[in-house]
Amino acid sequence: MRRLSVFLGIALLFAGIARAQFAPVLPPVPGPLHIIGGGPNGGCIAGAVSLPPQGDGYQTIHGTISHFYGAPVTIQGVITLGREARSIGLPPLLVEDISRPRGGPMPGGHSAHQVGLDVDVALDMHMRGYLADWQRESIQIASLVRPDYRDIEPSMWGVPVERLLQLAATLPGVDRVLVNAAIKQQLCRTVQGDRSWLRYIRPWYGHAAHMHISFQCPPGQTDCVAKAPPPAGDGCDQLQWWFDQLNAPKAPPGPAKPRPRLPEACMAMFGWE
């Protein structure tokens, strides 16, 4: 009986991922903004707007597999970040996933990027201009972190990376900016003067080549699930746990957990039962 339950759980998990990956990409729901859900249970968005493929100080990449719809605060945040980055001499930013036109699960089962409040931006600040379409599609983003994940790659680090992260962490409406623990560690070593913005730079698994900018639920979005605010302080005294995990023995794989069911309003938005 237990084996049957495990099998059914795995089947549900992969069925949900397959449905999200191969379902047609529906157009955005017109009308006012309505964000439903968020967090580990996922969610969806009505009234999403799209980010133009290129703008002042930014360009989107991997357009055949990425999606660039989001809440207005997110789209305006990217536009502001690109403009501010250009004003201090940074190269055009490389922007990846935001959300699908109606949000919901992303290809591959990614649990984030479902409600239009998240965006990935590459951290490679080596100088480059605007790319041709084929270059934007094929570009590979270099990691800023050593292969052992214990420190940054010195050749990839510099003041431009620090300035970009500071710009992102101080955007209007930003909730937090996720980066690899080694990147946060480097900021803790090097940032001088005002360190208040470091509170919003939080360590997370992966995120060695890009930062994940997450915005707060906009005012009036009562169906949007807000995250707990980042703890007070710069967070630099809370990093050792992440590096200890690199030495921890890996636990044997357990039974796969099925993805939580989306809110009913989202199921209806996608035409799912």
PDB file of C-alpha atoms in Angstrom:
ATOM      1  CA  MET A   1       0.000   0.000   0.000  1.00  0.00           C
ATOM      2  CA  ARG A   2       2.853   2.354   0.877  1.00  0.00           C
ATOM      3  CA  ARG A   3       4.537   1.641  -2.457  1.00  0.00           C
ATOM      4  CA  LEU A   4       1.294   2.468  -4.235  1.00  0.00           C
ATOM      5  CA  SER A   5       1.042   5.778  -2.360  1.00  0.00           C
ATOM      6  CA  VAL A   6       4.637   6.659  -3.258  1.00  0.00           C
ATOM      7  CA  PHE A   7       4.009   5.747  -6.888  1.00  0.00           C
ATOM      8  CA  LEU A   8       0.873   7.872  -7.017  1.00  0.00           C
ATOM      9  CA  GLY A   9       2.721  10.793  -5.432  1.00  0.00           C
ATOM     10  CA  ILE A  10       5.488  10.587  -8.010  1.00  0.00           C
ATOM     11  CA  ALA A  11       2.935  10.261 -10.814  1.00  0.00           C
ATOM     12  CA  LEU A  12       1.076  13.368  -9.627  1.00  0.00           C
ATOM     13  CA  LEU A  13       4.307  15.314  -9.366  1.00  0.00           C
ATOM     14  CA  PHE A  14       5.418  14.557 -12.891  1.00  0.00           C
ATOM     15  CA  ALA A  15       1.925  14.977 -14.286  1.00  0.00           C
ATOM     16  CA  GLY A  16       1.797  18.495 -12.830  1.00  0.00           C
ATOM     17  CA  ILE A  17       5.232  19.357 -14.200  1.00  0.00           C
ATOM     18  CA  ALA A  18       4.384  17.925 -17.619  1.00  0.00           C
ATOM     19  CA  ARG A  19       1.100  19.825 -17.765  1.00  0.00           C
ATOM     20  CA  ALA A  20       2.874  23.092 -16.944  1.00  0.00           C
ATOM     21  CA  GLN A  21       5.700  22.389 -19.379  1.00  0.00           C
ATOM     22  CA  PHE A  22       3.662  21.347 -22.392  1.00  0.00           C
ATOM     23  CA  ALA A  23       0.423  23.261 -21.894  1.00  0.00           C
ATOM     24  CA  PRO A  24      -0.109  26.097 -24.371  1.00  0.00           C
ATOM     25  CA  VAL A  25       1.015  29.515 -23.176  1.00  0.00           C
ATOM     26  CA  LEU A  26      -2.241  31.422 -22.801  1.00  0.00           C
ATOM     27  CA  PRO A  27      -2.402  35.197 -23.319  1.00  0.00           C
ATOM     28  CA  PRO A  28      -2.604  37.429 -20.244  1.00  0.00           C
ATOM     29  CA  VAL A  29      -5.971  37.912 -18.593  1.00  0.00           C
ATOM     30  CA  PRO A  30      -7.031  41.498 -19.409  1.00  0.00           C
ATOM     31  CA  GLY A  31      -8.253  43.910 -16.815  1.00  0.00           C
ATOM     32  CA  PRO A  32      -6.960  45.118 -13.464  1.00  0.00           C
ATOM     33  CA  LEU A  33      -4.073  43.486 -11.653  1.00  0.00           C
ATOM     34  CA  HIS A  34      -5.044  40.498  -9.520  1.00  0.00           C
ATOM     35  CA  ILE A  35      -2.309  38.402  -7.925  1.00  0.00           C
ATOM     36  CA  ILE A  36      -3.478  35.120  -6.421  1.00  0.00           C
ATOM     37  CA  GLY A  37      -1.314  33.011  -4.136  1.00  0.00           C
ATOM     38  CA  GLY A  38       2.452  32.899  -4.112  1.00  0.00           C
ATOM     39  CA  GLY A  39       5.053  31.193  -1.953  1.00  0.00           C
ATOM     40  CA  PRO A  40       5.462  27.389  -1.909  1.00  0.00           C
ATOM     41  CA  ASN A  41       1.914  26.733  -3.129  1.00  0.00           C
ATOM     42  CA  GLY A  42       2.392  28.745  -6.307  1.00  0.00           C
ATOM     43  CA  GLY A  43      -0.159  31.066  -7.805  1.00  0.00           C
ATOM     44  CA  CYS A  44      -1.173  33.077 -10.830  1.00  0.00           C
ATOM     45  CA  ILE A  45      -1.726  36.617 -12.061  1.00  0.00           C
ATOM     46  CA  ALA A  46      -4.353  38.498 -14.034  1.00  0.00           C
ATOM     47  CA  GLY A  47      -3.622  41.860 -15.598  1.00  0.00           C
ATOM     48  CA  ALA A  48       0.064  41.070 -16.202  1.00  0.00           C
ATOM     49  CA  VAL A  49       2.071  43.354 -18.496  1.00  0.00           C
ATOM     50  CA  SER A  50       5.054  42.463 -20.632  1.00  0.00           C
ATOM     51  CA  LEU A  51       8.627  43.696 -20.536  1.00  0.00           C
ATOM     52  CA  PRO A  52       9.843  44.955 -23.950  1.00  0.00           C
ATOM     53  CA  PRO A  53      12.706  42.787 -25.256  1.00  0.00           C
ATOM     54  CA  GLN A  54      15.154  45.691 -25.089  1.00  0.00           C
ATOM     55  CA  GLY A  55      15.224  48.985 -23.273  1.00  0.00           C
ATOM     56  CA  ASP A  56      17.464  51.610 -21.734  1.00  0.00           C
ATOM     57  CA  GLY A  57      20.206  49.576 -20.087  1.00  0.00           C
ATOM     58  CA  TYR A  58      18.746  46.066 -20.392  1.00  0.00           C
ATOM     59  CA  GLN A  59      17.946  43.277 -22.846  1.00  0.00           C
ATOM     60  CA  THR A  60      16.066  40.007 -22.426  1.00  0.00           C
ATOM     61  CA  ILE A  61      17.761  36.684 -23.177  1.00  0.00           C
ATOM     62  CA  HIS A  62      16.727  33.087 -23.923  1.00  0.00           C
ATOM     63  CA  GLY A  63      13.394  34.231 -25.271  1.00  0.00           C
ATOM     64  CA  THR A  64      12.376  30.820 -26.620  1.00  0.00           C
ATOM     65  CA  ILE A  65      12.372  29.311 -23.123  1.00  0.00           C
ATOM     66  CA  SER A  66      11.930  32.340 -20.850  1.00  0.00           C
ATOM     67  CA  HIS A  67       8.825  34.407 -20.109  1.00  0.00           C
ATOM     68  CA  PHE A  68       8.671  38.152 -19.473  1.00  0.00           C
ATOM     69  CA  TYR A  69       5.249  38.991 -18.048  1.00  0.00           C
ATOM     70  CA  GLY A  70       4.772  40.419 -14.591  1.00  0.00           C
ATOM     71  CA  ALA A  71       3.065  42.829 -12.255  1.00  0.00           C
ATOM     72  CA  PRO A  72       3.643  46.510 -13.092  1.00  0.00           C
ATOM     73  CA  VAL A  73       5.944  46.907 -10.056  1.00  0.00           C
ATOM     74  CA  THR A  74       8.195  44.172 -11.444  1.00  0.00           C
ATOM     75  CA  ILE A  75       8.289  45.495 -15.004  1.00  0.00           C
ATOM     76  CA  GLN A  76       8.943  49.035 -13.784  1.00  0.00           C
ATOM     77  CA  GLY A  77      11.599  47.668 -11.434  1.00  0.00           C
ATOM     78  CA  VAL A  78      13.514  46.106 -14.343  1.00  0.00           C
ATOM     79  CA  ILE A  79      13.208  49.293 -16.392  1.00  0.00           C
ATOM     80  CA  THR A  80      14.442  51.393 -13.452  1.00  0.00           C
ATOM     81  CA  LEU A  81      17.309  48.996 -12.743  1.00  0.00           C
ATOM     82  CA  GLY A  82      18.451  49.089 -16.361  1.00  0.00           C
ATOM     83  CA  ARG A  83      18.321  52.870 -16.508  1.00  0.00           C
ATOM     84  CA  GLU A  84      20.198  53.284 -13.222  1.00  0.00           C
ATOM     85  CA  ALA A  85      22.781  50.671 -14.207  1.00  0.00           C
ATOM     86  CA  ARG A  86      23.446  52.458 -17.497  1.00  0.00           C
ATOM     87  CA  SER A  87      23.780  55.797 -15.676  1.00  0.00           C
ATOM     88  CA  ILE A  88      26.735  54.484 -13.655  1.00  0.00           C
ATOM     89  CA  GLY A  89      28.449  52.888 -16.631  1.00  0.00           C
ATOM     90  CA  LEU A  90      27.365  49.250 -16.306  1.00  0.00           C
ATOM     91  CA  PRO A  91      26.804  47.133 -19.442  1.00  0.00           C
ATOM     92  CA  PRO A  92      23.247  46.371 -20.598  1.00  0.00           C
ATOM     93  CA  LEU A  93      21.690  43.977 -18.106  1.00  0.00           C
ATOM     94  CA  LEU A  94      20.729  40.459 -19.183  1.00  0.00           C
ATOM     95  CA  VAL A  95      17.198  39.668 -18.010  1.00  0.00           C
ATOM     96  CA  GLU A  96      15.804  36.130 -17.858  1.00  0.00           C
ATOM     97  CA  ASP A  97      12.546  34.723 -16.508  1.00  0.00           C
ATOM     98  CA  ILE A  98       9.825  36.828 -14.920  1.00  0.00           C
ATOM     99  CA  SER A  99       6.525  34.874 -15.275  1.00  0.00           C
ATOM    100  CA  ARG A 100       4.223  33.412 -17.879  1.00  0.00           C
ATOM    101  CA  PRO A 101       1.388  35.654 -19.114  1.00  0.00           C
ATOM    102  CA  ARG A 102      -0.953  34.184 -16.498  1.00  0.00           C
ATOM    103  CA  GLY A 103       1.759  33.093 -14.097  1.00  0.00           C
ATOM    104  CA  GLY A 104       1.503  29.597 -12.724  1.00  0.00           C
ATOM    105  CA  PRO A 105       4.058  26.767 -12.847  1.00  0.00           C
ATOM    106  CA  MET A 106       7.089  27.321 -15.039  1.00  0.00           C
ATOM    107  CA  PRO A 107       8.648  24.653 -17.284  1.00  0.00           C
ATOM    108  CA  GLY A 108      10.731  22.256 -15.239  1.00  0.00           C
ATOM    109  CA  GLY A 109       8.603  22.617 -12.122  1.00  0.00           C
ATOM    110  CA  HIS A 110      10.185  25.831 -10.823  1.00  0.00           C
ATOM    111  CA  SER A 111       8.188  26.856  -7.738  1.00  0.00           C
ATOM    112  CA  ALA A 112       9.027  30.569  -8.015  1.00  0.00           C
ATOM    113  CA  HIS A 113       8.173  33.045 -10.800  1.00  0.00           C
ATOM    114  CA  GLN A 114       4.467  32.161 -10.601  1.00  0.00           C
ATOM    115  CA  VAL A 115       2.807  35.462  -9.648  1.00  0.00           C
ATOM    116  CA  GLY A 116       4.719  38.066 -11.662  1.00  0.00           C
ATOM    117  CA  LEU A 117       6.793  39.369  -8.751  1.00  0.00           C
ATOM    118  CA  ASP A 118      10.146  37.678  -9.479  1.00  0.00           C
ATOM    119  CA  VAL A 119      12.829  38.335 -12.071  1.00  0.00           C
ATOM    120  CA  ASP A 120      16.274  36.858 -12.776  1.00  0.00           C
ATOM    121  CA  VAL A 121      19.108  39.187 -13.818  1.00  0.00           C
ATOM    122  CA  ALA A 122      22.613  38.001 -14.716  1.00  0.00           C
ATOM    123  CA  LEU A 123      25.506  39.178 -12.532  1.00  0.00           C
ATOM    124  CA  ASP A 124      28.278  39.004 -15.128  1.00  0.00           C
ATOM    125  CA  MET A 125      29.337  42.648 -15.436  1.00  0.00           C
ATOM    126  CA  HIS A 126      32.033  42.229 -18.074  1.00  0.00           C
ATOM    127  CA  MET A 127      31.527  44.965 -20.618  1.00  0.00           C
ATOM    128  CA  ARG A 128      29.344  44.151 -23.607  1.00  0.00           C
ATOM    129  CA  GLY A 129      26.953  46.075 -25.800  1.00  0.00           C
ATOM    130  CA  TYR A 130      23.484  45.173 -26.936  1.00  0.00           C
ATOM    131  CA  LEU A 131      23.481  41.710 -28.467  1.00  0.00           C
ATOM    132  CA  ALA A 132      22.104  40.481 -31.770  1.00  0.00           C
ATOM    133  CA  ASP A 133      18.992  38.303 -31.569  1.00  0.00           C
ATOM    134  CA  TRP A 134      20.952  35.075 -32.058  1.00  0.00           C
ATOM    135  CA  GLN A 135      23.453  36.063 -29.391  1.00  0.00           C
ATOM    136  CA  ARG A 136      20.682  36.831 -26.906  1.00  0.00           C
ATOM    137  CA  GLU A 137      19.243  33.400 -27.522  1.00  0.00           C
ATOM    138  CA  SER A 138      22.486  31.431 -27.199  1.00  0.00           C
ATOM    139  CA  ILE A 139      24.449  33.340 -24.568  1.00  0.00           C
ATOM    140  CA  GLN A 140      25.671  31.333 -21.582  1.00  0.00           C
ATOM    141  CA  ILE A 141      25.960  33.197 -18.283  1.00  0.00           C
ATOM    142  CA  ALA A 142      29.184  32.621 -16.365  1.00  0.00           C
ATOM    143  CA  SER A 143      29.109  31.771 -12.667  1.00  0.00           C
ATOM    144  CA  LEU A 144      30.568  34.198 -10.142  1.00  0.00           C
ATOM    145  CA  VAL A 145      31.233  31.351  -7.710  1.00  0.00           C
ATOM    146  CA  ARG A 146      34.021  28.767  -7.564  1.00  0.00           C
ATOM    147  CA  PRO A 147      33.065  25.185  -8.427  1.00  0.00           C
ATOM    148  CA  ASP A 148      33.312  24.203  -4.752  1.00  0.00           C
ATOM    149  CA  TYR A 149      30.768  26.939  -3.844  1.00  0.00           C
ATOM    150  CA  ARG A 150      32.954  28.189  -0.992  1.00  0.00           C
ATOM    151  CA  ASP A 151      33.966  31.541  -2.436  1.00  0.00           C
ATOM    152  CA  ILE A 152      33.617  33.797  -5.431  1.00  0.00           C
ATOM    153  CA  GLU A 153      35.631  33.480  -8.632  1.00  0.00           C
ATOM    154  CA  PRO A 154      37.989  36.485  -8.385  1.00  0.00           C
ATOM    155  CA  SER A 155      38.064  37.119 -12.131  1.00  0.00           C
ATOM    156  CA  MET A 156      34.285  37.608 -12.114  1.00  0.00           C
ATOM    157  CA  TRP A 157      34.092  39.961  -9.144  1.00  0.00           C
ATOM    158  CA  GLY A 158      34.474  43.710  -9.019  1.00  0.00           C
ATOM    159  CA  VAL A 159      32.905  46.990  -7.963  1.00  0.00           C
ATOM    160  CA  PRO A 160      30.348  46.855 -10.841  1.00  0.00           C
ATOM    161  CA  VAL A 161      28.837  43.651  -9.386  1.00  0.00           C
ATOM    162  CA  GLU A 162      28.569  45.246  -5.952  1.00  0.00           C
ATOM    163  CA  ARG A 163      26.986  48.381  -7.394  1.00  0.00           C
ATOM    164  CA  LEU A 164      24.429  46.358  -9.365  1.00  0.00           C
ATOM    165  CA  LEU A 165      23.420  44.387  -6.284  1.00  0.00           C
ATOM    166  CA  GLN A 166      23.041  47.602  -4.300  1.00  0.00           C
ATOM    167  CA  LEU A 167      20.834  49.094  -7.022  1.00  0.00           C
ATOM    168  CA  ALA A 168      18.655  45.970  -7.015  1.00  0.00           C
ATOM    169  CA  ALA A 169      18.350  45.833  -3.221  1.00  0.00           C
ATOM    170  CA  THR A 170      17.192  49.460  -3.065  1.00  0.00           C
ATOM    171  CA  LEU A 171      14.570  49.334  -5.837  1.00  0.00           C
ATOM    172  CA  PRO A 172      11.105  50.596  -4.830  1.00  0.00           C
ATOM    173  CA  GLY A 173       8.945  47.733  -3.601  1.00  0.00           C
ATOM    174  CA  VAL A 174      11.772  45.167  -3.451  1.00  0.00           C
ATOM    175  CA  ASP A 175      11.249  42.322  -0.996  1.00  0.00           C
ATOM    176  CA  ARG A 176      14.640  40.598  -1.214  1.00  0.00           C
ATOM    177  CA  VAL A 177      17.405  39.668  -3.658  1.00  0.00           C
ATOM    178  CA  LEU A 178      18.554  36.041  -3.657  1.00  0.00           C
ATOM    179  CA  VAL A 179      22.190  35.181  -4.437  1.00  0.00           C
ATOM    180  CA  ASN A 180      24.572  32.339  -3.715  1.00  0.00           C
ATOM    181  CA  ALA A 181      25.952  32.348  -0.165  1.00  0.00           C
ATOM    182  CA  ALA A 182      29.474  32.904  -1.532  1.00  0.00           C
ATOM    183  CA  ILE A 183      28.317  36.134  -3.184  1.00  0.00           C
ATOM    184  CA  LYS A 184      26.694  37.342   0.032  1.00  0.00           C
ATOM    185  CA  GLN A 185      29.890  36.448   1.878  1.00  0.00           C
ATOM    186  CA  GLN A 186      31.945  38.578  -0.501  1.00  0.00           C
ATOM    187  CA  LEU A 187      29.621  41.542  -0.003  1.00  0.00           C
ATOM    188  CA  CYS A 188      29.983  41.167   3.763  1.00  0.00           C
ATOM    189  CA  ARG A 189      33.752  41.421   3.327  1.00  0.00           C
ATOM    190  CA  THR A 190      33.871  44.361   0.954  1.00  0.00           C
ATOM    191  CA  VAL A 191      30.918  46.732   1.473  1.00  0.00           C
ATOM    192  CA  GLN A 192      31.958  49.877   3.313  1.00  0.00           C
ATOM    193  CA  GLY A 193      29.880  52.732   4.699  1.00  0.00           C
ATOM    194  CA  ASP A 194      26.130  52.203   4.453  1.00  0.00           C
ATOM    195  CA  ARG A 195      25.466  48.487   4.807  1.00  0.00           C
ATOM    196  CA  SER A 196      21.728  48.706   5.453  1.00  0.00           C
ATOM    197  CA  TRP A 197      20.901  47.374   1.997  1.00  0.00           C
ATOM    198  CA  LEU A 198      22.713  44.101   2.760  1.00  0.00           C
ATOM    199  CA  ARG A 199      19.667  43.079   4.773  1.00  0.00           C
ATOM    200  CA  TYR A 200      17.818  42.515   1.493  1.00  0.00           C
ATOM    201  CA  ILE A 201      20.563  40.391  -0.070  1.00  0.00           C
ATOM    202  CA  ARG A 202      19.725  36.861   1.071  1.00  0.00           C
ATOM    203  CA  PRO A 203      21.624  33.592   0.448  1.00  0.00           C
ATOM    204  CA  TRP A 204      19.895  30.801  -1.428  1.00  0.00           C
ATOM    205  CA  TYR A 205      20.767  27.584  -3.215  1.00  0.00           C
ATOM    206  CA  GLY A 206      22.238  28.003  -6.694  1.00  0.00           C
ATOM    207  CA  HIS A 207      22.033  31.620  -7.858  1.00  0.00           C
ATOM    208  CA  ALA A 208      25.732  31.659  -8.696  1.00  0.00           C
ATOM    209  CA  ALA A 209      25.349  33.327 -12.101  1.00  0.00           C
ATOM    210  CA  HIS A 210      22.287  35.494 -11.563  1.00  0.00           C
ATOM    211  CA  MET A 211      20.352  37.287  -8.846  1.00  0.00           C
ATOM    212  CA  HIS A 212      16.690  36.628  -8.218  1.00  0.00           C
ATOM    213  CA  ILE A 213      14.880  39.881  -7.425  1.00  0.00           C
ATOM    214  CA  SER A 214      11.597  39.419  -5.588  1.00  0.00           C
ATOM    215  CA  PHE A 215       9.085  42.241  -5.131  1.00  0.00           C
ATOM    216  CA  GLN A 216       6.522  42.705  -2.361  1.00  0.00           C
ATOM    217  CA  CYS A 217       2.825  42.146  -2.892  1.00  0.00           C
ATOM    218  CA  PRO A 218       1.495  45.454  -4.273  1.00  0.00           C
ATOM    219  CA  PRO A 219      -0.969  47.437  -2.139  1.00  0.00           C
ATOM    220  CA  GLY A 220      -4.529  46.219  -2.405  1.00  0.00           C
ATOM    221  CA  GLN A 221      -3.586  42.706  -3.565  1.00  0.00           C
ATOM    222  CA  THR A 222      -5.273  40.890  -0.700  1.00  0.00           C
ATOM    223  CA  ASP A 223      -5.084  37.475  -2.423  1.00  0.00           C
ATOM    224  CA  CYS A 224      -1.299  37.765  -2.812  1.00  0.00           C
ATOM    225  CA  VAL A 225       0.634  35.720  -0.229  1.00  0.00           C
ATOM    226  CA  ALA A 226       3.316  37.943   1.286  1.00  0.00           C
ATOM    227  CA  LYS A 227       6.656  36.629   2.512  1.00  0.00           C
ATOM    228  CA  ALA A 228       7.916  37.307   6.014  1.00  0.00           C
ATOM    229  CA  PRO A 229      10.261  40.320   5.899  1.00  0.00           C
ATOM    230  CA  PRO A 230      14.014  39.651   5.995  1.00  0.00           C
ATOM    231  CA  PRO A 231      15.454  39.544   9.525  1.00  0.00           C
ATOM    232  CA  ALA A 232      16.890  42.778  10.883  1.00  0.00           C
ATOM    233  CA  GLY A 233      20.604  43.415  10.428  1.00  0.00           C
ATOM    234  CA  ASP A 234      22.965  42.828   7.526  1.00  0.00           C
ATOM    235  CA  GLY A 235      22.727  39.019   7.726  1.00  0.00           C
ATOM    236  CA  CYS A 236      26.481  38.582   7.665  1.00  0.00           C
ATOM    237  CA  ASP A 237      26.463  36.657  10.950  1.00  0.00           C
ATOM    238  CA  GLN A 238      24.083  34.030   9.553  1.00  0.00           C
ATOM    239  CA  LEU A 239      26.131  32.646   6.661  1.00  0.00           C
ATOM    240  CA  GLN A 240      28.103  29.800   8.188  1.00  0.00           C
ATOM    241  CA  TRP A 241      25.140  27.417   8.048  1.00  0.00           C
ATOM    242  CA  TRP A 242      25.177  27.568   4.260  1.00  0.00           C
ATOM    243  CA  PHE A 243      28.812  26.554   4.063  1.00  0.00           C
ATOM    244  CA  ASP A 244      28.361  23.830   6.679  1.00  0.00           C
ATOM    245  CA  GLN A 245      25.828  22.215   4.351  1.00  0.00           C
ATOM    246  CA  LEU A 246      28.578  21.669   1.801  1.00  0.00           C
ATOM    247  CA  ASN A 247      30.172  19.186   4.217  1.00  0.00           C
ATOM    248  CA  ALA A 248      26.963  17.558   5.390  1.00  0.00           C
ATOM    249  CA  PRO A 249      26.387  13.989   4.140  1.00  0.00           C
ATOM    250  CA  LYS A 250      23.592  13.814   1.636  1.00  0.00           C
ATOM    251  CA  ALA A 251      20.471  12.133   2.921  1.00  0.00           C
ATOM    252  CA  PRO A 252      19.151   9.224   0.856  1.00  0.00           C
ATOM    253  CA  PRO A 253      16.410  10.341  -1.508  1.00  0.00           C
ATOM    254  CA  GLY A 254      12.935   9.978  -0.080  1.00  0.00           C
ATOM    255  CA  PRO A 255       9.635   9.659  -1.866  1.00  0.00           C
ATOM    256  CA  ALA A 256       8.853  12.529  -4.191  1.00  0.00           C
ATOM    257  CA  LYS A 257       6.343  15.005  -2.853  1.00  0.00           C
ATOM    258  CA  PRO A 258       3.546  16.003  -5.212  1.00  0.00           C
ATOM    259  CA  ARG A 259       3.329  19.688  -5.992  1.00  0.00           C
ATOM    260  CA  PRO A 260       0.756  21.530  -3.890  1.00  0.00           C
ATOM    261  CA  ARG A 261      -2.496  22.179  -5.706  1.00  0.00           C
ATOM    262  CA  LEU A 262      -2.808  25.693  -7.066  1.00  0.00           C
ATOM    263  CA  PRO A 263      -5.520  27.947  -5.633  1.00  0.00           C
ATOM    264  CA  GLU A 264      -8.912  27.176  -7.165  1.00  0.00           C
ATOM    265  CA  ALA A 265      -9.073  30.595  -8.841  1.00  0.00           C
ATOM    266  CA  CYS A 266      -5.797  29.796 -10.618  1.00  0.00           C
ATOM    267  CA  MET A 267      -7.026  26.378 -11.729  1.00  0.00           C
ATOM    268  CA  ALA A 268     -10.017  28.106 -13.293  1.00  0.00           C
ATOM    269  CA  MET A 269      -7.768  30.714 -14.927  1.00  0.00           C
ATOM    270  CA  PHE A 270      -5.818  27.951 -16.693  1.00  0.00           C
ATOM    271  CA  GLY A 271      -8.901  25.872 -17.467  1.00  0.00           C
ATOM    272  CA  TRP A 272      -7.594  23.026 -15.283  1.00  0.00           C
ATOM    273  CA  GLU A 273      -9.724  20.809 -13.101  1.00  0.00           C
TER     274      GLU A 273
END
